[in-house]
Short mmCIF file of C-alpha atoms and ligand atoms in Angstrom, two decimals:
data_model
loop_
_atom_site.label_atom_id
_atom_site.label_comp_id
_atom_site.label_asym_id
_atom_site.label_seq_id
_atom_site.Cartn_x
_atom_site.Cartn_y
_atom_site.Cartn_z
CA MET A 246 193.08 -146.83 47.51
CA LYS A 247 193.72 -143.54 47.83
CA ALA A 248 190.99 -141.18 50.10
CA ALA A 249 191.78 -137.91 50.73
CA THR A 250 190.35 -135.74 53.00
CA LEU A 251 188.56 -132.50 52.13
CA GLU A 252 191.65 -130.46 53.15
CA GLU A 253 193.99 -132.38 50.81
CA LEU A 254 191.14 -131.70 47.83
CA LYS A 255 191.94 -128.72 48.28
CA ARG A 256 195.84 -128.91 48.23
CA PHE A 257 195.23 -131.07 45.24
CA PHE A 258 192.43 -128.38 43.04
CA GLU A 259 195.03 -125.80 43.99
CA SER A 260 197.61 -127.75 42.51
CA LEU A 261 195.54 -128.47 39.09
CA GLN A 262 195.05 -124.59 38.85
CA SER A 263 198.40 -124.18 36.42
CA ASP A 264 197.07 -126.68 33.68
CA PHE A 265 193.44 -125.66 34.05
CA ASP A 266 190.99 -123.01 34.17
CA LEU A 267 189.29 -125.14 37.55
CA ARG A 268 185.58 -124.49 38.70
CA VAL A 269 184.69 -126.26 41.72
CA PRO A 270 181.30 -125.77 43.92
CA VAL A 271 182.37 -122.43 46.07
CA LEU A 272 180.04 -121.24 48.68
CA LEU A 273 179.28 -117.89 47.79
CA PRO A 274 177.68 -114.41 49.62
CA GLY A 275 174.18 -114.88 50.78
CA ASP A 276 175.43 -118.72 51.57
CA THR A 277 174.52 -120.46 48.30
CA ARG A 278 176.98 -122.37 46.36
CA GLY A 279 177.85 -122.29 43.40
CA LEU A 280 180.62 -123.18 40.96
CA GLY A 281 183.70 -121.02 41.23
CA ARG A 282 187.05 -120.61 41.24
CA LEU A 283 189.00 -121.64 44.39
CA ASP A 284 189.18 -117.78 45.35
CA GLU A 285 186.12 -117.09 44.95
CA GLY A 286 184.79 -118.62 48.31
CA PRO A 287 185.77 -121.64 50.46
CA LEU A 288 185.57 -125.34 48.79
CA ALA A 289 182.31 -126.45 49.23
CA LEU A 290 181.13 -129.89 47.72
CA GLU A 291 179.25 -130.89 50.50
CA GLY A 292 175.82 -130.27 50.29
CA GLY A 293 174.21 -131.68 47.47
CA PRO A 294 173.69 -130.51 44.21
CA LEU A 295 174.55 -126.28 42.39
CA PRO A 296 171.52 -124.87 42.62
CA ARG A 297 172.43 -122.98 39.43
CA LYS A 298 173.63 -126.32 36.60
CA PRO A 299 176.34 -126.99 36.07
CA THR A 300 176.41 -127.83 32.43
CA GLU A 301 175.56 -123.81 32.03
CA VAL A 302 179.69 -123.97 31.72
CA PHE A 303 179.48 -124.93 28.02
CA PHE A 304 176.12 -123.27 27.34
CA PRO A 305 175.56 -120.55 29.36
CA GLN A 306 173.05 -117.87 29.99
CA ALA A 307 174.37 -115.57 27.66
CA GLU A 308 177.38 -116.37 25.65
CA LEU A 309 179.01 -113.96 22.80
CA LEU A 310 179.32 -115.88 19.03
CA PHE A 311 180.68 -113.38 16.81
CA SER A 312 181.43 -109.71 16.98
CA ALA A 313 182.74 -106.96 14.06
CA CYS A 314 183.67 -103.64 13.22
CA TYR A 315 181.55 -101.96 10.80
CA ASP A 316 184.17 -102.41 7.99
CA GLY A 317 186.51 -105.74 9.11
CA PRO A 318 185.61 -108.86 9.05
CA LEU A 319 184.10 -111.23 11.22
CA GLN A 320 185.59 -111.92 14.88
CA PHE A 321 184.68 -115.70 15.98
CA GLU A 322 185.13 -116.04 19.96
CA THR A 323 188.14 -118.84 19.84
CA ALA A 324 188.81 -121.66 22.35
CA PRO A 325 189.76 -120.85 25.60
CA PRO A 326 193.23 -120.60 26.55
CA LYS A 327 193.12 -123.40 29.20
CA PRO A 328 191.20 -126.07 29.61
CA LEU A 329 188.42 -126.39 31.93
CA LEU A 330 188.00 -128.79 34.82
CA VAL A 331 184.46 -128.75 36.37
CA VAL A 332 184.36 -130.13 39.42
CA GLY A 333 180.42 -130.80 41.01
CA PHE A 334 177.61 -132.92 38.16
CA THR A 335 175.81 -135.28 40.13
CA ALA A 336 175.12 -138.68 38.44
CA GLN A 337 171.83 -136.97 37.51
CA ASP A 338 173.78 -133.88 36.34
CA LEU A 339 175.60 -136.35 33.90
CA ALA A 340 172.50 -137.81 32.51
CA CYS A 341 171.74 -134.53 31.85
CA LEU A 342 175.14 -133.75 30.34
CA GLU A 343 175.81 -136.64 28.33
CA PHE A 344 172.01 -135.74 26.94
CA ILE A 345 172.38 -132.36 25.91
CA ASP A 346 175.76 -133.58 24.31
CA ARG A 347 173.62 -135.36 21.69
CA PHE A 348 171.52 -132.70 21.30
CA PHE A 349 174.31 -130.01 20.18
CA GLN A 350 176.09 -132.79 18.16
CA SER A 351 172.39 -133.75 15.79
CA GLY A 352 172.04 -132.23 12.40
CA TYR A 353 175.09 -129.89 12.56
CA ARG A 354 178.13 -129.87 15.59
CA ASP A 355 177.70 -126.44 17.70
CA ASP A 356 181.18 -125.81 17.65
CA VAL A 357 180.63 -122.91 20.22
CA TYR A 358 178.88 -125.77 22.68
CA PHE A 359 182.24 -127.90 21.98
CA ARG A 360 185.18 -125.44 22.00
CA LYS A 361 184.98 -125.76 25.95
CA ARG A 362 183.23 -129.27 25.75
CA ASP A 363 185.80 -130.67 23.64
CA THR A 364 188.77 -130.31 25.87
CA THR A 365 187.01 -130.30 29.24
CA LEU A 366 187.30 -132.73 31.72
CA VAL A 367 184.07 -133.39 34.58
CA VAL A 368 184.88 -134.47 37.61
CA GLY A 369 181.55 -135.97 39.36
CA LEU A 370 180.37 -135.80 42.59
CA ALA A 371 179.02 -138.91 44.88
CA GLY A 372 177.91 -140.60 47.58
CA ARG A 373 177.28 -139.07 51.53
CA CYS A 374 177.94 -135.62 49.81
CA GLY A 375 174.31 -135.24 49.73
CA GLU A 376 172.19 -132.02 51.47
CA GLY A 377 172.35 -132.67 55.67
CA GLY A 378 174.84 -135.94 54.30
CA GLY A 379 172.57 -137.70 52.40
CA PHE A 380 173.78 -140.62 49.87
CA LEU A 381 173.81 -139.40 46.43
CA PRO A 382 174.11 -142.00 43.38
CA ILE A 383 177.45 -143.11 41.93
CA ALA A 384 176.98 -142.08 38.11
CA GLY A 385 179.67 -145.15 37.61
CA GLY A 386 180.96 -143.18 34.36
CA ARG A 387 179.58 -140.86 32.10
CA CYS A 388 182.78 -138.58 33.58
CA ASP A 389 186.69 -138.37 34.05
CA LEU A 390 186.19 -138.88 37.35
CA GLU A 391 184.30 -139.20 40.12
CA LEU A 392 184.78 -138.27 44.09
CA VAL A 393 182.74 -140.66 45.66
CA SER A 394 182.20 -139.67 49.65
CA ASP A 395 182.19 -142.16 52.42
CA GLY A 396 180.82 -139.40 54.80
CA GLN A 397 184.82 -138.66 55.93
CA ARG A 398 187.24 -139.19 53.10
CA PHE A 399 186.73 -139.06 49.07
CA LEU A 400 187.17 -142.22 47.50
CA PRO A 401 188.16 -140.96 43.04
CA ALA A 402 186.74 -143.50 40.83
CA PRO A 403 188.45 -142.73 37.23
CA TYR A 404 186.90 -143.36 34.35
CA SER A 405 189.59 -142.35 31.48
CA ALA A 406 192.60 -142.05 30.92
CA ALA A 407 192.91 -138.29 31.69
CA GLY A 408 191.05 -139.45 35.20
CA ARG A 409 193.63 -141.77 35.83
CA ALA A 410 196.07 -139.13 35.01
CA LEU A 411 194.34 -136.56 37.36
CA ILE A 412 194.56 -139.40 39.77
CA GLU A 413 198.73 -139.62 40.15
CA ARG A 414 199.13 -136.08 41.23
CA LEU A 415 196.35 -136.66 44.14
CA ASP A 416 199.09 -136.12 46.95
CA CYS A 417 197.32 -138.58 50.16
CA ALA A 418 196.96 -141.46 51.72
CA GLU A 419 195.94 -145.12 51.31
CA HIS A 420 192.92 -146.53 53.15
CA ARG A 421 191.45 -149.46 53.78
CA ALA A 422 187.65 -147.63 51.65
CA SER A 423 186.03 -149.76 49.28
CA LEU A 424 183.90 -148.20 47.04
CA GLN A 425 182.38 -151.91 46.29
CA THR A 426 180.26 -150.94 49.64
CA LEU A 427 179.52 -147.65 48.76
CA GLN A 428 178.47 -148.82 45.24
CA THR A 429 175.64 -151.13 46.92
CA GLU A 430 174.35 -148.47 48.62
CA SER A 431 173.98 -146.72 45.50
CA ASP A 432 172.67 -149.07 43.82
CA ASN A 433 169.92 -149.54 46.26
CA LEU A 434 169.04 -146.53 46.50
CA PRO A 435 164.63 -145.79 45.22
CA THR A 436 163.86 -145.46 42.10
CA GLU A 437 159.86 -144.58 42.78
CA GLU A 438 160.76 -141.28 41.48
CA ALA A 439 161.85 -142.52 38.01
CA GLU A 440 159.16 -144.75 38.04
CA LEU A 441 156.82 -142.04 38.12
CA LEU A 442 158.30 -139.88 35.54
CA ALA A 443 158.02 -143.30 32.78
CA GLN A 444 154.28 -143.53 33.99
CA ALA A 445 153.95 -140.10 33.38
CA SER A 446 155.44 -140.58 30.01
CA ARG A 447 153.47 -143.84 28.77
CA LEU A 448 149.92 -141.87 29.81
CA LEU A 449 150.80 -138.61 27.89
CA ARG A 450 152.34 -141.14 24.56
CA ALA A 451 148.84 -142.97 24.97
CA GLY A 452 146.87 -139.74 24.74
CA ARG A 453 145.05 -140.63 27.89
CA VAL A 454 145.54 -136.58 29.47
CA PRO A 455 142.32 -134.35 28.21
CA GLU A 456 143.42 -130.48 27.57
CA SER A 457 141.73 -129.83 30.68
CA PHE A 458 144.70 -131.13 32.56
CA TRP A 459 147.31 -129.11 31.26
CA ASN A 460 144.79 -125.99 31.82
CA ASP A 461 144.82 -126.62 35.55
CA ILE A 462 148.35 -126.83 36.03
CA ALA A 463 148.88 -123.53 33.53
CA ALA A 464 146.62 -122.03 35.86
CA ARG A 465 149.22 -121.89 38.63
CA CYS A 466 152.02 -121.03 35.86
CA ILE A 467 153.51 -117.37 36.58
CA ALA A 468 155.62 -117.57 33.89
CA CYS A 469 158.63 -116.96 35.72
CA THR A 470 160.66 -118.97 33.44
CA GLY A 471 162.63 -120.46 36.49
CA CYS A 472 161.74 -124.11 35.74
CA ASN A 473 164.30 -123.28 32.17
CA LEU A 474 166.68 -121.48 33.55
CA ALA A 475 167.00 -124.40 36.17
CA CYS A 476 167.07 -127.04 33.65
CA PRO A 477 170.41 -128.73 32.70
CA THR A 478 168.41 -130.28 29.46
CA CYS A 479 166.80 -127.53 28.45
CA THR A 480 168.25 -125.66 25.21
CA CYS A 481 166.40 -123.17 24.16
CA TYR A 482 168.06 -119.93 22.73
CA GLY A 483 167.56 -116.82 21.36
CA VAL A 484 169.96 -115.47 19.44
CA GLN A 485 170.34 -111.15 20.40
CA ASP A 486 173.14 -108.48 18.14
CA TRP A 487 174.22 -105.42 19.76
CA SER A 488 175.79 -102.44 17.60
CA TYR A 489 177.57 -100.07 19.51
CA ALA A 490 180.72 -97.74 18.92
CA GLY A 491 181.52 -98.78 15.79
CA ARG A 492 180.84 -102.88 16.50
CA VAL A 493 178.55 -104.95 16.23
CA GLU A 494 177.80 -108.34 18.53
CA ARG A 495 176.05 -111.26 17.86
CA SER A 496 175.39 -113.02 21.26
CA ARG A 497 173.42 -116.48 22.07
CA LEU A 498 170.71 -116.02 25.37
CA TRP A 499 168.86 -119.18 27.24
CA ASP A 500 165.45 -118.64 26.04
CA SER A 501 162.02 -120.14 27.74
CA CYS A 502 159.07 -121.96 26.41
CA GLN A 503 156.98 -120.67 29.19
CA LEU A 504 157.12 -116.98 27.93
CA ASP A 505 154.21 -115.65 25.60
CA GLY A 506 156.67 -115.01 22.68
CA PHE A 507 158.62 -118.12 23.03
CA MET A 508 157.29 -119.47 19.35
CA ARG A 509 155.55 -115.63 17.79
CA GLU A 510 156.10 -115.84 14.43
CA ALA A 511 156.47 -112.23 13.09
CA SER A 512 153.24 -112.26 11.86
CA GLY A 513 151.49 -112.64 14.78
CA HIS A 514 150.29 -116.10 14.99
CA ASN A 515 151.41 -117.64 17.78
CA PRO A 516 151.45 -121.25 17.67
CA MET A 517 152.22 -121.68 21.31
CA GLY A 518 149.74 -118.86 22.65
CA THR A 519 147.88 -120.00 24.90
CA GLU A 520 150.09 -120.72 28.79
CA ALA A 521 147.96 -123.93 28.64
CA LEU A 522 149.93 -124.56 25.58
CA ARG A 523 153.32 -123.93 26.57
CA THR A 524 152.80 -126.07 29.63
CA ARG A 525 151.99 -129.18 28.01
CA ARG A 526 154.67 -128.01 25.70
CA ARG A 527 157.50 -128.12 28.46
CA ILE A 528 156.24 -131.22 29.98
CA HIS A 529 155.28 -133.34 27.10
CA HIS A 530 158.69 -132.54 25.31
CA LYS A 531 160.67 -134.43 28.07
CA LEU A 532 158.16 -137.00 28.07
CA ALA A 533 157.34 -137.46 25.27
CA ALA A 534 158.42 -135.84 22.41
CA ASP A 535 161.81 -136.29 23.10
CA VAL A 536 161.01 -140.44 24.05
CA GLU A 537 159.76 -140.25 20.35
CA ARG A 538 162.87 -138.10 19.06
CA TRP A 539 165.99 -139.75 21.28
CA GLY A 540 164.64 -142.82 22.48
CA GLN A 541 164.51 -141.57 26.44
CA ILE A 542 163.13 -139.67 28.61
CA SER A 543 164.88 -136.13 28.72
CA CYS A 544 164.20 -135.53 32.50
CA PHE A 545 167.00 -137.33 34.87
CA LEU A 546 165.50 -135.90 37.73
CA CYS A 547 168.22 -133.25 39.08
CA GLY A 548 164.98 -131.34 41.45
CA ARG A 549 165.83 -128.39 40.14
CA CYS A 550 162.15 -127.32 38.58
CA ASP A 551 160.86 -128.96 41.70
CA ARG A 552 162.67 -126.58 43.54
CA VAL A 553 162.29 -123.17 42.26
CA CYS A 554 158.98 -123.30 40.76
CA PRO A 555 157.36 -121.24 43.18
CA THR A 556 153.56 -122.45 42.46
CA GLY A 557 154.72 -126.18 42.62
CA ILE A 558 154.71 -127.47 39.43
CA GLY A 559 157.60 -128.58 38.61
CA ILE A 560 157.95 -131.72 36.85
CA LEU A 561 157.66 -134.17 39.17
CA ALA A 562 154.79 -132.27 40.56
CA VAL A 563 152.90 -132.52 37.28
CA ALA A 564 153.82 -135.77 36.44
CA GLY A 565 152.39 -136.75 40.21
CA GLU A 566 149.35 -135.66 39.55
CA LEU A 567 149.31 -136.52 36.08
CA VAL A 568 149.09 -140.02 37.61
CA ARG A 569 146.61 -140.05 40.39
CA ARG A 570 144.13 -138.54 38.05
CA TYR A 571 144.51 -140.66 34.99
CA ALA A 572 146.75 -143.78 35.69
S1 SF4 B 278 164.73 -132.23 37.40
FE1 SF4 B 278 163.42 -130.69 35.76
S2 SF4 B 278 165.43 -129.22 36.04
FE2 SF4 B 278 165.72 -131.22 36.69
S3 SF4 B 278 166.21 -132.48 34.38
FE3 SF4 B 278 164.06 -132.91 35.10
S4 SF4 B 278 163.22 -131.32 34.41
FE4 SF4 B 278 165.05 -130.22 34.05
S1 SF4 B 279 158.79 -122.21 37.42
FE1 SF4 B 279 156.83 -122.54 37.74
S2 SF4 B 279 155.91 -120.32 37.48
FE2 SF4 B 279 158.03 -120.06 36.50
S3 SF4 B 279 157.75 -120.69 34.69
FE3 SF4 B 279 157.90 -122.98 35.54
S4 SF4 B 279 156.36 -123.75 35.89
FE4 SF4 B 279 155.79 -121.72 35.62
#
């Protein structure tokens, strides 16, 4: 089967730029990896999950919804001129993306989200391209194409017609490489963290966690909002209007349930008026409320909140403490 070196993949991505607005993992100033265009830094496919959530290409931190001149009609943002092609989703990121796809089409379909999402090709990364050469699980779907590293080359696994069409354009040699061996390695990755989350979820839903636990955890939260900003399944946002130079603009901006003003009402009443209630909500929402509403835990263990939290109370850390105390 085809198997591409990093150099061959770089040429492949370059050849796609005429048809797509390409976003790939690149090395940014400050030695951090992020999604960018090929001219923004060296290609950086290896290194594991991107520090920032890749779902932000569809749901960015700040996004213009519409604008108007004082005496003119509303002008709505339109679909981008070229479809996006985004490379760099891990299996966990793809599960997160699938979840927020469901979220943004429930009730009414969020056209701002889907005007980009509908036309985007998503490419996942898996195999031996994790941090320090670690093995990233294979998603086996949920994207158009997955690039699975065997440590030397990337083996392309297409899952859609668009993904298969992309592979046709990949110019590289055939190798005696096998996805099956890598799939077996992926299937045998440890599952303890998922089991821990499931156990914490069961305890929460059974009412086995007292309020005092949330007081303890909340005492360690400094409301920096890093956990929410990093999480690919956090979808809360606020709306902001700006008026300047004869124009009005309406944008939406990410919100954080760890902020005092998150649910504060105009009357001053705040149903989430204590740090403990807000901390409880952050965890309970993903491990209990979303199980009731969506039939699944909405944390897919991407690891970002545990990595960014300066006080060590990301979801996995809290789940671990919860299980140790109440199981
Ligand atoms: S690990 Fe944290 S950041 Fe990642 S999906 Fe779960 S809650 Fe969100
Ligand atoms: S990252 Fe940690 S300290 Fe910051 S708001 Fe989230 S839980 Fe609190």
